[in-house]
Each structure stands twice: as structure tokens, then as C-alpha cells.
Backbone as a chain_set.jsonl record, in Angstrom:
{"seq": "AAATPPPAPRVGAAADAVVALFPSRSTTIWGGRLSVALARERWRVELFGEAAAGEVGYPDGDVALQSFGAGAAAGPRWVRGRFLLAPALVGAIAWARIQGEAGAPDVQMGSGDDLTAAVRARLAASAVFVRVLSVRAFLEGGLMVRGFDARVDGARAAGMSGASVVLGLGLGL", "coords": {"N": [[95.808, 100.597, 143.07], [95.454, 101.852, 139.821], [96.181, 100.241, 136.756], [98.364, 101.444, 134.222], [97.286, 102.087, 130.964], [98.565, 100.545, 127.946], [100.54, 102.426, 125.549], [98.931, 103.875, 122.683], [98.95, 102.331, 119.412], [101.3, 103.487, 116.946], [100.976, 105.08, 113.823], [102.593, 105.129, 110.72], [104.029, 106.417, 107.664], [105.842, 105.928, 104.603], [108.113, 106.723, 101.923], [110.178, 105.277, 99.586], [113.129, 105.001, 97.607], [114.136, 102.276, 95.669], [116.388, 99.585, 94.879], [116.631, 96.536, 93.312], [118.459, 93.581, 93.27], [119.428, 90.767, 91.414], [121.574, 88.506, 91.578], [122.228, 85.97, 90.389], [121.154, 86.163, 87.893], [122.255, 88.368, 86.788], [120.842, 90.774, 86.913], [119.391, 93.946, 87.469], [116.96, 95.99, 88.905], [115.257, 99.1, 89.181], [113.315, 101.229, 91.302], [110.404, 102.309, 93.158], [108.939, 102.451, 96.456], [106.069, 102.532, 98.419], [104.884, 102.763, 101.714], [103.006, 101.784, 104.629], [102.917, 101.755, 108.131], [102.351, 100.11, 111.261], [103.099, 100.59, 114.536], [104.077, 99.406, 117.696], [105.357, 99.672, 121.042], [107.533, 97.811, 121.071], [107.404, 96.33, 118.674], [106.724, 96.05, 115.112], [104.671, 96.339, 112.223], [104.416, 96.303, 108.745], [102.981, 97.314, 105.658], [103.368, 97.299, 102.141], [103.576, 98.749, 98.828], [104.985, 98.431, 95.601], [106.898, 99.381, 92.68], [108.993, 98.584, 89.953], [111.613, 98.703, 87.475], [113.786, 97.624, 84.805], [116.602, 97.016, 82.58], [118.373, 94.707, 80.592], [121.172, 94.291, 78.607], [122.095, 92.538, 75.628], [124.183, 91.118, 73.025], [122.491, 90.616, 70.812], [120.189, 92.033, 71.313], [117.892, 93.549, 73.71], [116.622, 92.956, 77.018], [113.772, 93.843, 78.672], [112.467, 94.525, 81.878], [109.776, 94.582, 84.173], [108.162, 95.117, 87.311], [105.448, 94.884, 89.497], [104.253, 95.111, 92.651], [103.327, 93.927, 96.005], [103.665, 93.757, 99.567], [104.519, 92.531, 102.894], [105.96, 93.244, 106.083], [107.308, 92.27, 109.201], [108.388, 92.593, 112.564], [110.638, 92.984, 115.419], [111.411, 96.133, 117.092], [113.732, 98.65, 117.99], [114.196, 101.553, 119.809], [116.226, 104.334, 120.307], [116.523, 107.303, 121.538], [116.612, 109.505, 118.884], [116.961, 107.531, 117.016], [116.177, 104.512, 115.24], [116.132, 101.007, 115.048], [115.257, 98.249, 113.176], [114.824, 95.05, 112.608], [113.35, 92.593, 110.39], [111.059, 90.128, 109.059], [110.241, 89.591, 105.692], [107.713, 89.3, 103.28], [106.798, 89.08, 99.898], [104.823, 89.626, 96.962], [104.532, 89.799, 93.413], [103.617, 91.057, 90.167], [105.232, 90.247, 87.368], [106.729, 91.383, 84.363], [108.3, 90.585, 81.376], [110.048, 91.529, 78.526], [111.364, 91.026, 75.317], [113.58, 92.833, 73.2], [114.472, 93.069, 70.018], [117.696, 93.414, 68.508], [118.634, 92.988, 66.054], [117.628, 92.119, 62.687], [117.186, 89.337, 62.252], [116.665, 88.216, 64.7], [114.444, 86.794, 66.966], [111.896, 88.071, 69.058], [110.195, 88.094, 72.221], [107.578, 88.16, 74.715], [106.342, 88.083, 78.08], [104.458, 87.42, 81.096], [104.165, 86.906, 84.634], [103.449, 85.66, 87.947], [105.42, 86.46, 90.778], [107.186, 85.581, 93.806], [108.644, 86.369, 96.947], [110.785, 85.784, 99.775], [112.348, 87.36, 102.378], [114.908, 88.595, 104.637], [115.14, 91.506, 106.616], [117.002, 94.425, 107.479], [116.508, 97.408, 108.927], [117.039, 100.893, 109.391], [116.523, 104.061, 110.914], [116.476, 107.647, 111.31], [115.25, 110.351, 113.081], [115.022, 113.562, 111.847], [113.707, 115.981, 111.63], [111.311, 116.955, 113.66], [108.764, 115.125, 112.987], [109.654, 113.866, 110.744], [111.669, 111.479, 109.172], [114.787, 110.089, 108.036], [115.461, 107.154, 106.264], [116.816, 103.849, 105.836], [117.235, 100.656, 104.314], [118.116, 97.17, 104.103], [117.51, 94.262, 102.404], [117.616, 90.746, 102.153], [117.343, 87.608, 100.532], [115.406, 84.933, 99.121], [113.892, 84.3, 95.941], [111.005, 82.685, 95.935], [109.285, 81.992, 94.013], [110.124, 82.542, 90.897], [110.785, 84.393, 87.813], [111.984, 84.248, 84.588], [113.822, 85.375, 81.685], [114.541, 83.981, 78.46], [117.388, 83.685, 76.516], [118.726, 82.867, 73.498], [117.867, 80.243, 74.044], [118.722, 79.732, 76.638], [118.449, 80.35, 80.187], [118.386, 83.703, 81.123], [118.389, 87.068, 81.78], [116.41, 88.007, 84.604], [114.078, 87.554, 87.362], [114.838, 85.763, 89.746], [116.103, 83.197, 91.99], [118.61, 84.112, 94.402], [117.988, 87.23, 96.058], [118.542, 90.714, 96.54], [117.591, 93.634, 98.113], [117.842, 97.084, 98.26], [117.092, 100.044, 100.005], [116.264, 103.523, 100.292], [114.927, 106.307, 101.874], [112.239, 108.525, 102.95], [110.404, 108.93, 105.954], [107.319, 109.323, 107.777]], "CA": [[96.292, 101.499, 142.053], [95.03, 101.45, 138.472], [97.275, 99.981, 135.806], [98.423, 102.389, 133.106], [97.085, 101.385, 129.693], [99.708, 100.673, 127.037], [100.357, 103.514, 124.585], [98.244, 103.507, 121.436], [99.882, 102.074, 118.31], [101.62, 104.634, 116.099], [100.867, 104.82, 112.388], [103.572, 105.885, 109.955], [104.056, 106.208, 106.217], [107.178, 106.177, 104.056], [108.359, 106.619, 100.482], [111.57, 104.863, 99.425], [113.706, 104.599, 96.321], [114.671, 100.929, 95.865], [117.085, 98.871, 93.813], [116.591, 95.094, 93.551], [119.528, 92.891, 92.57], [119.275, 89.328, 91.25], [122.932, 88.191, 91.144], [122.338, 84.79, 89.53], [120.669, 86.535, 86.565], [122.909, 89.638, 86.418], [119.718, 91.682, 86.674], [119.145, 95.015, 88.431], [115.794, 96.816, 88.588], [115.157, 100.298, 90.012], [111.929, 101.65, 91.441], [109.963, 102.997, 94.356], [108.093, 101.708, 97.383], [105.263, 103.299, 99.378], [104.51, 101.852, 102.794], [102.324, 102.256, 105.821], [103.332, 100.882, 109.231], [101.714, 100.193, 112.564], [104.164, 100.267, 115.485], [103.894, 99.428, 119.141], [106.618, 100.003, 121.702], [108.615, 96.88, 120.765], [107.237, 95.614, 117.403], [106.264, 96.866, 113.979], [104.125, 95.637, 111.057], [104.397, 97.235, 107.613], [102.45, 96.886, 104.361], [103.939, 98.168, 101.114], [103.366, 98.546, 97.402], [106.189, 98.876, 94.91], [107.025, 99.22, 91.233], [110.398, 98.678, 89.56], [111.876, 98.332, 86.08], [115.192, 97.605, 84.434], [116.898, 96.501, 81.25], [119.643, 94.001, 80.478], [121.564, 94.277, 77.201], [122.804, 91.409, 75.032], [124.623, 91.486, 71.678], [121.408, 90.524, 69.827], [119.019, 92.807, 71.717], [117.746, 93.883, 75.122], [115.501, 92.381, 77.771], [113.187, 94.834, 79.579], [111.766, 93.89, 82.987], [108.96, 95.425, 85.052], [107.574, 94.393, 88.428], [104.479, 95.655, 90.277], [103.934, 94.181, 93.721], [102.94, 94.321, 97.355], [104.234, 92.852, 100.555], [104.376, 92.821, 104.318], [107.146, 93.021, 106.909], [106.986, 92.295, 110.629], [109.519, 92.271, 113.425], [110.849, 93.855, 116.585], [112.008, 97.448, 116.852], [114.412, 99.235, 119.136], [114.32, 103.0, 119.669], [117.166, 104.974, 121.228], [116.495, 108.726, 121.188], [116.118, 109.779, 117.525], [117.332, 106.435, 116.133], [115.367, 103.294, 115.263], [116.671, 99.835, 114.389], [114.107, 97.359, 113.05], [114.925, 93.87, 111.755], [112.02, 92.07, 110.081], [110.854, 89.148, 108.005], [109.499, 90.226, 104.605], [107.116, 88.472, 102.237], [106.331, 89.959, 98.823], [104.381, 89.044, 95.703], [104.548, 90.825, 92.362], [103.328, 90.675, 88.797], [106.43, 90.592, 86.604], [106.613, 91.37, 82.899], [109.593, 90.581, 80.7], [109.856, 91.701, 77.082], [112.585, 91.08, 74.526], [113.645, 93.857, 72.157], [115.493, 92.606, 69.076], [118.658, 94.386, 68.026], [118.988, 92.592, 64.691], [116.412, 91.667, 62.007], [116.984, 87.888, 62.286], [116.468, 87.804, 66.087], [113.034, 86.805, 67.381], [111.684, 88.57, 70.41], [108.949, 87.664, 72.832], [107.271, 88.784, 75.999], [105.507, 87.27, 78.958], [104.291, 87.919, 82.446], [103.858, 85.858, 85.591], [103.489, 86.012, 89.359], [106.643, 86.128, 91.507], [107.054, 85.663, 95.263], [109.949, 86.434, 97.617], [110.899, 85.782, 101.23], [113.629, 87.986, 102.683], [115.151, 89.173, 105.958], [115.427, 92.94, 106.462], [117.54, 95.248, 108.547], [116.159, 98.798, 108.621], [117.437, 101.893, 110.376], [116.047, 105.399, 110.588], [116.821, 108.699, 112.255], [114.393, 111.533, 112.995], [115.837, 114.773, 111.705], [112.828, 117.133, 111.826], [110.125, 116.61, 114.445], [108.108, 113.864, 112.626], [110.216, 113.385, 109.485], [112.898, 110.712, 109.375], [115.465, 109.502, 106.893], [115.522, 105.732, 106.558], [117.517, 102.987, 104.892], [117.077, 99.242, 104.643], [118.762, 96.14, 103.303], [116.791, 92.988, 102.47], [118.258, 89.66, 101.426], [116.6, 86.354, 100.625], [115.203, 84.126, 97.926], [112.651, 84.328, 95.179], [110.443, 81.336, 96.024], [108.682, 81.815, 92.687], [110.788, 83.518, 90.041], [110.389, 84.515, 86.407], [113.199, 84.522, 83.834], [113.817, 85.464, 80.22], [115.447, 83.05, 77.785], [118.122, 84.256, 75.394], [119.364, 81.74, 72.814], [117.452, 79.006, 74.689], [119.226, 79.619, 78.009], [117.973, 81.346, 81.148], [119.233, 84.9, 81.092], [117.9, 88.073, 82.728], [115.19, 87.598, 85.269], [113.865, 87.778, 88.777], [114.813, 84.446, 90.38], [117.264, 82.905, 92.832], [118.851, 85.041, 95.511], [117.658, 88.629, 95.765], [118.955, 91.725, 97.509], [116.881, 94.897, 97.893], [118.348, 98.214, 99.025], [116.159, 101.154, 99.969], [116.594, 104.773, 100.962], [113.754, 107.153, 101.739], [111.755, 109.406, 104.02], [109.245, 108.42, 106.666], [106.55, 110.226, 108.644]], "C": [[95.908, 100.958, 140.687], [96.248, 101.274, 137.576], [97.206, 101.003, 134.672], [98.217, 101.623, 131.812], [98.304, 101.544, 128.788], [99.47, 101.812, 126.048], [99.683, 102.998, 123.313], [99.279, 103.23, 120.343], [100.098, 103.346, 117.482], [101.53, 104.198, 114.643], [101.877, 105.711, 111.677], [103.459, 105.568, 108.477], [105.456, 106.544, 105.724], [107.164, 106.056, 102.541], [109.852, 106.345, 100.317], [111.914, 104.667, 97.958], [114.331, 103.231, 96.578], [115.436, 100.459, 94.635], [117.075, 97.394, 94.219], [117.631, 94.425, 92.666], [119.241, 91.391, 92.566], [120.602, 88.809, 90.698], [123.038, 86.998, 90.195], [121.857, 85.057, 88.105], [121.291, 87.826, 86.061], [121.867, 90.707, 86.087], [119.592, 92.681, 87.821], [117.906, 95.777, 87.977], [115.7, 97.93, 89.628], [113.703, 100.708, 90.133], [111.656, 102.401, 92.726], [109.032, 102.13, 95.175], [107.371, 102.701, 98.282], [104.801, 102.337, 100.453], [103.758, 102.577, 103.897], [102.645, 101.245, 106.925], [102.518, 101.167, 110.479], [102.76, 99.726, 113.569], [103.677, 100.371, 116.92], [105.257, 99.737, 119.746], [107.764, 99.103, 121.231], [108.464, 96.114, 119.446], [106.641, 96.52, 116.352], [105.769, 95.948, 112.878], [103.986, 96.668, 109.94], [103.791, 96.565, 106.39], [103.011, 97.836, 103.314], [103.491, 97.771, 99.72], [104.587, 99.089, 96.69], [106.102, 98.624, 93.415], [108.496, 99.413, 90.884], [110.554, 98.221, 88.115], [113.375, 98.36, 85.827], [115.367, 97.016, 83.055], [118.271, 95.843, 81.281], [119.969, 93.885, 78.996], [122.348, 93.04, 76.822], [123.227, 91.813, 73.632], [123.492, 91.5, 70.634], [120.166, 91.322, 70.196], [119.014, 93.06, 73.212], [116.556, 93.146, 75.715], [115.043, 93.439, 78.76], [112.358, 94.1, 80.625], [110.981, 94.933, 83.763], [108.358, 94.536, 86.128], [106.664, 95.348, 89.203], [103.986, 94.748, 91.388], [103.534, 94.816, 95.024], [103.558, 93.333, 98.325], [103.973, 93.311, 101.964], [105.69, 92.511, 105.013], [106.715, 93.112, 108.364], [108.219, 91.92, 111.425], [109.63, 93.222, 114.594], [111.416, 95.211, 116.173], [112.614, 97.948, 118.146], [114.628, 100.714, 118.849], [115.281, 103.503, 120.73], [117.245, 106.434, 120.813], [115.867, 108.928, 119.817], [116.317, 108.607, 116.57], [116.462, 105.196, 116.341], [116.109, 102.203, 114.503], [115.559, 98.801, 114.364], [114.394, 96.198, 112.096], [113.526, 93.32, 111.496], [112.111, 90.911, 109.104], [109.936, 89.787, 106.978], [108.966, 89.156, 103.663], [106.558, 89.397, 101.17], [105.865, 89.133, 97.631], [104.353, 90.167, 94.67], [104.103, 90.214, 91.043], [104.505, 91.182, 87.977], [106.153, 90.485, 85.119], [108.019, 91.462, 82.326], [109.331, 90.636, 79.199], [111.208, 91.802, 76.401], [112.476, 92.143, 73.452], [114.799, 93.485, 71.236], [116.396, 93.731, 68.621], [119.112, 94.092, 66.608], [117.746, 92.007, 64.022], [116.153, 90.156, 62.096], [116.778, 87.344, 63.703], [114.985, 87.903, 66.429], [112.933, 87.306, 68.811], [110.354, 88.067, 70.915], [108.715, 88.428, 74.114], [106.392, 87.838, 76.79], [105.391, 87.924, 80.307], [103.856, 86.773, 83.348], [103.959, 86.423, 87.009], [104.842, 85.606, 89.944], [106.37, 86.259, 93.006], [108.447, 85.602, 95.882], [109.78, 86.358, 99.123], [112.288, 86.309, 101.55], [113.696, 88.37, 104.162], [115.565, 90.622, 105.73], [116.101, 93.49, 107.709], [117.294, 96.688, 108.136], [116.622, 99.694, 109.763], [116.879, 103.24, 109.943], [116.462, 106.365, 111.689], [115.891, 109.881, 112.021], [115.299, 112.75, 112.859], [115.022, 116.043, 111.786], [111.549, 116.609, 112.469], [109.483, 115.262, 114.101], [108.665, 113.257, 111.344], [111.529, 112.655, 109.759], [113.481, 110.284, 108.041], [115.65, 108.027, 107.247], [116.26, 104.983, 105.463], [117.255, 101.544, 105.298], [117.818, 98.376, 103.643], [117.969, 94.861, 103.513], [117.56, 91.956, 101.656], [117.47, 88.386, 101.608], [116.491, 85.667, 99.288], [113.875, 84.422, 97.253], [112.105, 82.895, 95.235], [109.652, 80.98, 94.764], [109.253, 82.913, 91.802], [110.24, 83.505, 88.63], [111.607, 84.984, 85.636], [112.927, 84.662, 82.348], [114.773, 84.403, 79.687], [116.065, 83.774, 76.595], [118.922, 83.115, 74.779], [119.083, 80.421, 73.535], [117.924, 78.829, 76.117], [118.594, 80.681, 78.9], [118.94, 82.518, 81.157], [118.755, 85.867, 82.164], [116.641, 87.547, 83.403], [115.177, 87.939, 86.741], [113.711, 86.415, 89.429], [116.086, 84.251, 91.184], [117.371, 83.857, 93.998], [118.473, 86.454, 95.096], [118.122, 89.512, 96.917], [118.219, 93.001, 97.135], [117.464, 95.944, 98.823], [117.35, 99.354, 98.904], [116.652, 102.348, 100.768], [115.406, 105.709, 100.781], [113.474, 108.029, 102.941], [110.522, 108.796, 104.641], [108.596, 109.495, 107.521], [106.143, 109.459, 109.888]], "O": [[96.019, 99.76, 140.425], [97.206, 102.045, 137.63], [96.122, 101.377, 134.223], [98.889, 100.62, 131.573], [98.999, 102.559, 128.851], [98.321, 102.132, 125.74], [99.848, 101.841, 122.927], [100.359, 103.822, 120.344], [99.195, 104.17, 117.34], [101.949, 103.1, 114.278], [102.003, 106.896, 111.987], [102.86, 104.564, 108.091], [106.169, 107.337, 106.338], [106.317, 105.378, 101.959], [110.689, 107.082, 100.839], [111.083, 104.219, 97.168], [114.99, 103.041, 97.601], [115.165, 100.88, 93.51], [117.464, 97.047, 95.334], [117.682, 94.67, 91.46], [118.859, 90.819, 93.587], [120.752, 88.681, 89.483], [123.863, 87.017, 89.282], [122.125, 84.262, 87.204], [120.894, 88.331, 85.011], [121.999, 91.443, 85.109], [119.677, 92.312, 88.992], [117.802, 96.167, 86.814], [116.02, 97.733, 90.801], [112.934, 100.557, 89.184], [112.537, 103.038, 93.303], [108.415, 101.196, 94.663], [107.991, 103.606, 98.841], [104.375, 101.223, 100.151], [103.858, 103.792, 104.069], [102.645, 100.036, 106.691], [102.065, 102.285, 110.721], [103.256, 98.603, 113.476], [102.964, 101.302, 117.295], [106.207, 100.031, 119.021], [108.869, 99.597, 121.011], [109.336, 95.307, 119.126], [106.126, 97.6, 116.645], [106.365, 94.902, 112.621], [103.497, 97.774, 110.166], [104.053, 95.393, 106.119], [103.121, 99.038, 103.557], [103.089, 96.636, 99.465], [105.165, 100.09, 97.115], [105.342, 97.776, 92.949], [109.167, 100.285, 91.437], [109.74, 97.456, 87.598], [114.131, 99.025, 86.535], [114.404, 96.571, 82.43], [119.205, 96.344, 81.907], [119.136, 93.43, 78.211], [123.169, 92.551, 77.598], [122.679, 92.772, 73.09], [123.524, 92.29, 69.691], [119.179, 91.292, 69.461], [120.007, 92.818, 73.898], [115.618, 92.766, 75.014], [115.827, 93.889, 79.596], [111.63, 93.163, 80.299], [111.466, 96.042, 83.987], [108.079, 93.36, 85.897], [107.053, 96.47, 89.525], [103.365, 93.722, 91.114], [103.415, 96.035, 95.151], [103.926, 92.218, 97.954], [103.31, 94.319, 102.209], [106.438, 91.629, 104.591], [105.865, 93.927, 108.72], [108.996, 91.052, 111.027], [108.829, 94.145, 114.746], [111.845, 95.397, 115.034], [112.096, 97.712, 119.237], [115.162, 101.091, 117.806], [115.17, 103.149, 121.904], [117.941, 106.776, 119.857], [114.711, 108.561, 119.607], [115.884, 108.679, 115.42], [116.066, 104.876, 117.462], [116.655, 102.455, 113.429], [114.974, 98.497, 115.403], [114.223, 96.35, 110.886], [112.614, 93.55, 112.29], [113.114, 90.74, 108.411], [108.963, 90.45, 107.338], [109.681, 88.224, 103.296], [105.914, 90.395, 101.493], [106.43, 88.083, 97.325], [104.172, 91.336, 95.011], [104.203, 89.005, 90.837], [104.748, 92.386, 87.897], [105.425, 89.597, 84.674], [108.821, 92.303, 82.733], [108.505, 89.892, 78.67], [112.085, 92.551, 76.832], [111.413, 92.337, 72.862], [115.964, 93.574, 71.624], [115.946, 94.851, 68.377], [119.884, 94.854, 66.025], [116.889, 91.452, 64.71], [114.999, 89.736, 62.02], [116.723, 86.128, 63.887], [114.349, 88.935, 66.218], [113.774, 87.003, 69.657], [109.49, 87.664, 70.136], [109.542, 89.234, 74.542], [105.781, 86.92, 76.244], [106.124, 88.859, 80.63], [103.258, 85.798, 82.893], [104.483, 87.515, 87.228], [105.351, 84.528, 89.639], [105.444, 86.956, 93.422], [109.319, 84.877, 95.404], [108.775, 86.803, 99.677], [113.288, 85.782, 101.062], [112.674, 88.456, 104.844], [116.261, 90.928, 104.762], [115.812, 93.08, 108.833], [117.809, 97.142, 107.114], [116.6, 99.31, 110.932], [116.777, 103.524, 108.75], [116.755, 105.975, 112.82], [115.759, 110.358, 110.894], [116.222, 112.944, 113.65], [115.596, 117.111, 111.995], [110.793, 115.877, 111.83], [109.646, 114.318, 114.873], [108.177, 112.217, 110.903], [112.389, 113.151, 110.486], [112.767, 110.137, 107.049], [115.958, 107.691, 108.391], [116.321, 105.425, 104.316], [117.075, 101.244, 106.479], [118.105, 98.778, 102.516], [117.771, 94.422, 104.646], [118.091, 92.267, 100.591], [116.979, 88.102, 102.701], [117.365, 85.795, 98.43], [112.88, 84.748, 97.9], [112.69, 81.991, 94.639], [109.387, 79.809, 94.494], [108.899, 84.083, 91.95], [109.354, 82.72, 88.292], [112.205, 86.002, 85.981], [111.943, 84.143, 81.823], [115.699, 83.982, 80.38], [115.371, 84.386, 75.783], [119.71, 82.467, 75.468], [119.967, 79.569, 73.628], [117.551, 77.846, 76.758], [118.246, 81.769, 78.44], [120.158, 82.339, 81.193], [118.723, 85.513, 83.343], [115.904, 86.742, 82.834], [116.115, 88.521, 87.287], [112.591, 85.952, 89.645], [117.029, 85.035, 91.077], [116.37, 84.347, 94.519], [118.616, 86.832, 93.933], [118.1, 89.123, 98.084], [118.223, 93.406, 95.972], [117.57, 95.724, 100.029], [116.819, 99.603, 97.822], [117.352, 102.21, 101.771], [114.925, 105.89, 99.663], [114.319, 108.246, 103.809], [109.689, 108.214, 103.946], [109.245, 110.455, 107.936], [105.485, 110.014, 110.768]]}, "num_chains": 1, "name": "protein.A"}
């Protein structure tokens, strides 16, 4: 008897709204993520690109933050009917830009940009609600292995460093 070949990998795409939290810097940035995934019966690999921005206010001015990056996630997946559960390890790099905006004439402002890198664990879930369209959500938590911070009055202030949490909600095909 001939062995049945394994099913071909499935390709999917998704668009998510994301919020990234950096608790040690009291910083929140909001943005979007586009991803493409390759899935087999029991595992999944995903590549993504994302952009996010935010602002943190201080008495003497504001700090604006932007991040443009890419990453990969890989891990097992479990499907039960219309529902999918997929934990994964995530690695991401981004180009971050931070710019100070003075709120008073005697306050000096500056700007800079640098590379950031993160390693996180993810728990993702999705449910098919129309033939090939699914609603999905994920939670990622981990560390910025290379962060970038702003300095306000000589001290580290807003920034993308330390622990990080990313929440996402979107649609997948």
C-alpha cells in the first residue's frame, strides 16, 4: 500500500492592530502589523512587518516615539474545529526614532534613532467566522535585548527598553 503524502503547507496572511507596552519606561506605542504565515498540520512559521508610534508627556515637553520593524515567530499549533491556539517564540528588530518636543523656551530638545531588538513568547488564538476569514488575538511578553531610551533632565525616561508586552487584534486569511 502506498503511503499518503502529507498535506501541503497552508499559506495565510493577517493584518493586526497592536499596542506595545514598556512598563519600566511608562511608554505605550500604537500601530499595525502585517504578517504572512506558513503552516503545517502541527507547526507554524510567521514573518511580519510593523509600524508603531506614541507620545509621552512631561511638564517641560513631550517625547515622540516611532518604531518600524520586522520579525519572525515559530511554534506549534493546535486546531479544534474553527478554533486555533498557537504559542510561539518571537524575535523582532526595529529602527526606533525618539524626538523631544520642548514645551517651554528654556528647554532643549533633541532627537535620535537606533536599532532595537526583542525576544518574546506569544500566545495566539483565532476563530474562523466566515469560510476563510478569521478573527485573531495575541499576547506577547518578553524583553528588549537591545533597547533605546530618551533622557529627560539627564535621566532615562520614555523609551523602548526592559520588559515589553505586545497585544494584537486583527483579521487573518
